[in-house]
XYZ file of C-alpha atoms in Angstrom:
245
model
C -25.340 30.847 2.759
C -23.138 29.521 -0.075
C -19.343 29.872 -0.380
C -18.901 28.694 -3.997
C -17.724 25.579 -2.833
C -20.638 23.588 -1.312
C -20.336 20.687 -3.892
C -16.531 20.486 -3.134
C -16.115 17.256 -0.882
C -14.512 17.796 2.487
C -10.585 17.055 2.095
C -9.751 13.359 3.279
C -6.842 15.262 5.353
C -6.715 18.475 7.299
C -2.955 18.696 8.006
C -0.630 17.268 5.645
C 3.245 16.646 4.508
C 4.110 16.921 1.399
C 7.635 15.193 0.793
C 9.338 15.839 -2.629
C 12.681 15.300 -4.161
C 15.203 18.376 -5.226
C 15.018 16.543 -8.637
C 11.381 17.405 -9.311
C 12.384 21.098 -8.826
C 14.788 20.503 -12.317
C 12.602 19.570 -14.642
C 13.838 18.449 -17.872
C 17.310 20.034 -16.666
C 20.242 17.789 -15.094
C 20.772 19.934 -12.314
C 19.536 23.016 -10.484
C 16.222 24.920 -10.590
C 13.734 25.047 -13.209
C 11.368 27.902 -12.872
C 8.510 26.812 -14.612
C 7.942 23.162 -12.754
C 8.914 24.940 -9.486
C 5.690 27.224 -10.477
C 3.755 24.078 -11.700
C 4.464 22.218 -8.257
C 3.566 25.678 -6.348
C 0.191 26.075 -8.346
C -0.743 21.906 -7.004
C 0.273 23.107 -3.552
C -1.671 26.428 -3.677
C -5.099 24.204 -5.207
C -4.788 22.061 -2.119
C -4.175 24.941 0.460
C -7.381 26.674 -1.107
C -9.359 23.568 0.190
C -8.373 24.124 3.678
C -5.901 21.916 4.340
C -2.925 22.776 6.157
C 0.483 21.750 4.569
C 3.755 21.529 5.474
C 6.431 20.613 3.030
C 10.006 18.920 3.064
C 11.940 19.022 -0.237
C 15.371 17.375 -0.792
C 18.424 18.683 -2.229
C 19.612 16.453 -4.520
C 19.205 18.497 -7.801
C 22.429 20.996 -6.133
C 24.170 18.551 -3.566
C 23.399 15.274 -2.371
C 25.482 14.673 0.661
C 26.136 10.656 0.131
C 26.927 10.928 -2.868
C 29.419 13.545 -2.120
C 30.670 11.143 0.673
C 31.371 8.423 -1.846
C 33.733 10.684 -3.654
C 35.735 10.987 -1.158
C 34.565 14.170 0.918
C 33.781 13.598 4.551
C 30.622 12.370 4.920
C 29.853 15.100 7.817
C 30.626 18.014 5.446
C 28.772 16.242 2.352
C 25.831 15.925 4.747
C 25.835 19.859 5.597
C 25.994 20.890 2.189
C 22.986 18.766 1.398
C 21.364 20.625 4.247
C 22.358 23.757 3.046
C 20.683 23.273 -0.940
C 17.268 22.167 0.698
C 17.275 25.486 2.018
C 18.050 26.991 -1.227
C 15.176 24.698 -2.218
C 12.545 26.001 0.014
C 13.321 29.533 -0.468
C 12.613 29.253 -4.542
C 8.868 27.347 -3.541
C 8.503 30.178 -1.161
C 8.805 32.767 -3.720
C 6.732 30.556 -6.087
C 4.131 30.482 -3.515
C 4.194 33.792 -2.196
C 3.530 34.858 -6.283
C 0.318 32.924 -6.100
C -0.559 34.610 -2.958
C 0.312 32.015 -0.409
C 1.329 32.887 2.632
C 4.588 31.023 3.682
C 7.269 30.368 5.901
C 10.481 28.819 5.558
C 11.755 27.279 8.846
C 15.360 26.120 9.013
C 16.715 23.346 11.503
C 20.026 25.267 11.083
C 19.793 29.052 12.320
C 20.362 31.035 9.673
C 18.238 34.166 11.056
C 18.737 36.598 7.920
C 17.265 34.187 5.794
C 14.600 32.442 6.865
C 12.987 31.249 10.996
C 14.859 28.744 13.423
C 12.856 25.649 14.361
C 10.740 26.344 16.718
C 7.922 23.696 17.278
C 4.683 25.656 19.004
C 5.785 28.748 16.415
C 5.081 26.465 13.461
C 2.364 24.924 14.697
C 1.117 28.500 15.017
C 1.662 29.343 11.489
C -0.208 26.120 10.432
C -3.175 27.365 12.708
C -3.125 30.851 10.885
C -3.102 28.805 7.010
C 0.472 29.336 6.115
C 2.416 26.989 4.488
C 5.761 25.781 6.535
C 8.353 24.640 4.388
C 10.927 22.720 6.751
C 14.605 23.296 5.556
C 18.170 22.071 6.487
C 16.531 18.081 7.240
C 16.681 17.231 10.627
C 19.853 19.763 11.365
C 22.098 16.713 11.754
C 23.983 14.289 9.548
C 23.320 11.462 8.676
C 19.568 11.567 8.694
C 17.779 12.098 4.853
C 15.089 14.423 4.087
C 12.470 11.291 4.271
C 13.370 11.055 7.905
C 13.215 14.826 8.429
C 9.845 14.981 6.469
C 8.492 11.902 9.046
C 10.020 13.446 11.894
C 8.319 16.976 11.347
C 5.190 15.210 9.925
C 5.158 13.722 14.073
C 5.846 16.659 15.525
C 3.559 18.937 13.717
C 0.624 16.220 14.287
C 0.090 15.703 10.716
C -2.781 12.831 9.291
C -0.194 11.617 6.584
C 2.658 12.006 4.666
C 1.968 12.478 0.873
C 5.786 11.863 -1.237
C 5.432 12.955 -4.647
C 7.438 11.077 -6.961
C 7.762 9.917 -10.981
C 5.288 7.236 -10.669
C 1.631 6.877 -9.664
C 2.767 4.919 -6.419
C 4.796 1.452 -5.590
C 5.549 -1.121 -7.459
C 7.305 -4.939 -6.894
C 9.769 -3.443 -9.106
C 10.961 -0.885 -11.240
C 7.658 0.540 -13.536
C 10.333 2.191 -15.918
C 12.042 -0.632 -16.933
C 9.531 -3.727 -16.677
C 6.667 -3.864 -18.361
C 4.919 -6.358 -15.711
C 5.842 -4.369 -12.890
C 2.197 -4.407 -10.820
C 1.514 -1.481 -8.257
C 0.285 -2.057 -4.915
C -3.019 -0.142 -3.721
C -2.377 -0.597 -0.271
C 1.009 -2.083 1.566
C 2.320 -2.266 5.218
C 5.310 -0.546 6.734
C 6.501 -3.937 7.740
C 5.650 -5.328 4.068
C 7.881 -2.287 2.545
C 10.373 -3.100 4.944
C 10.908 -6.679 4.379
C 10.317 -5.992 0.534
C 13.382 -3.576 0.498
C 10.716 -1.355 -1.562
C 12.381 2.279 -2.662
C 9.924 4.108 -1.116
C 11.672 6.391 1.675
C 14.825 5.080 3.492
C 14.259 2.357 6.379
C 14.615 4.880 9.463
C 11.942 7.126 7.884
C 9.369 3.693 6.897
C 9.852 2.815 10.986
C 9.514 6.026 12.115
C 6.758 6.559 10.470
C 4.930 3.052 11.383
C 5.755 4.182 15.161
C 3.931 7.176 14.947
C 0.830 5.354 13.071
C 1.544 7.843 9.886
C 0.350 6.731 6.559
C 2.395 7.239 3.781
C 0.692 8.153 0.534
C 3.079 7.639 -2.576
C 1.536 9.583 -5.724
C 3.015 11.067 -8.757
C 3.649 14.397 -8.606
C 3.581 14.952 -12.596
C 0.023 13.814 -12.752
C -1.475 17.441 -12.494
C -4.051 17.587 -9.951
C -2.542 14.485 -8.446
C -2.285 15.869 -5.056
C -5.921 17.633 -4.952
C -7.366 14.461 -6.114
C -6.240 12.383 -3.740
C -6.817 14.666 -0.941
C -10.760 14.785 -2.067
C -10.945 10.557 -2.348
C -9.821 10.043 -5.608
C -7.010 9.203 -8.536
C -4.035 6.648 -8.201
C -2.020 6.129 -5.291
C -0.291 3.895 -2.945
C -0.835 3.791 0.400
C 1.363 2.228 3.161
C -0.279 1.567 6.707
C -0.265 -0.422 9.560
């Protein structure tokens, strides 16, 4: 019996967390959502979902509002962070719409209850959605100020028993210095959690790195701008950096 995918290698991971920044959704714009870019990322997610991979997502809110910068401009930090959390809900709803237009069943699950808009976070219910092959987009961070969406992604990945965190960025991995401004920047193919912390490499914030390390959760950093990059890595191909113990 053939299902037409006999030559497709089994994906390297069965359940993953995809973390992307809000800025990834704004394309070449300086602000907000760029629908063609949202659709492109949604197609990338669908291609991996079609492999049978269970996918969680966390999307930042920096394209709409960044709590820390609001705080730096004089706004009270807690208020600024809550505004940032609401921005992530807007991005999650945009991604849900794009995925469902492609026929992928999706749930937006918010750490801050807003029942008319999306589901509240209940771990067992979220796990059940994944088992039913729905993409779960976790919104509103951890629901607490002073925590980034990187930390939220690592927390939810641990709670959902994901096998890895995929961090989509503008470059194809982690470099010893900014590859955009330094032609001699060297890319790491593998690096330890401790080295990331000691070298102050800007992968995720220190809380997220420590949480991933403590929960034995590898982080795979890859380029979101590379077509097929996410699917390629799941199939054991492509260019990326893996952060591990």
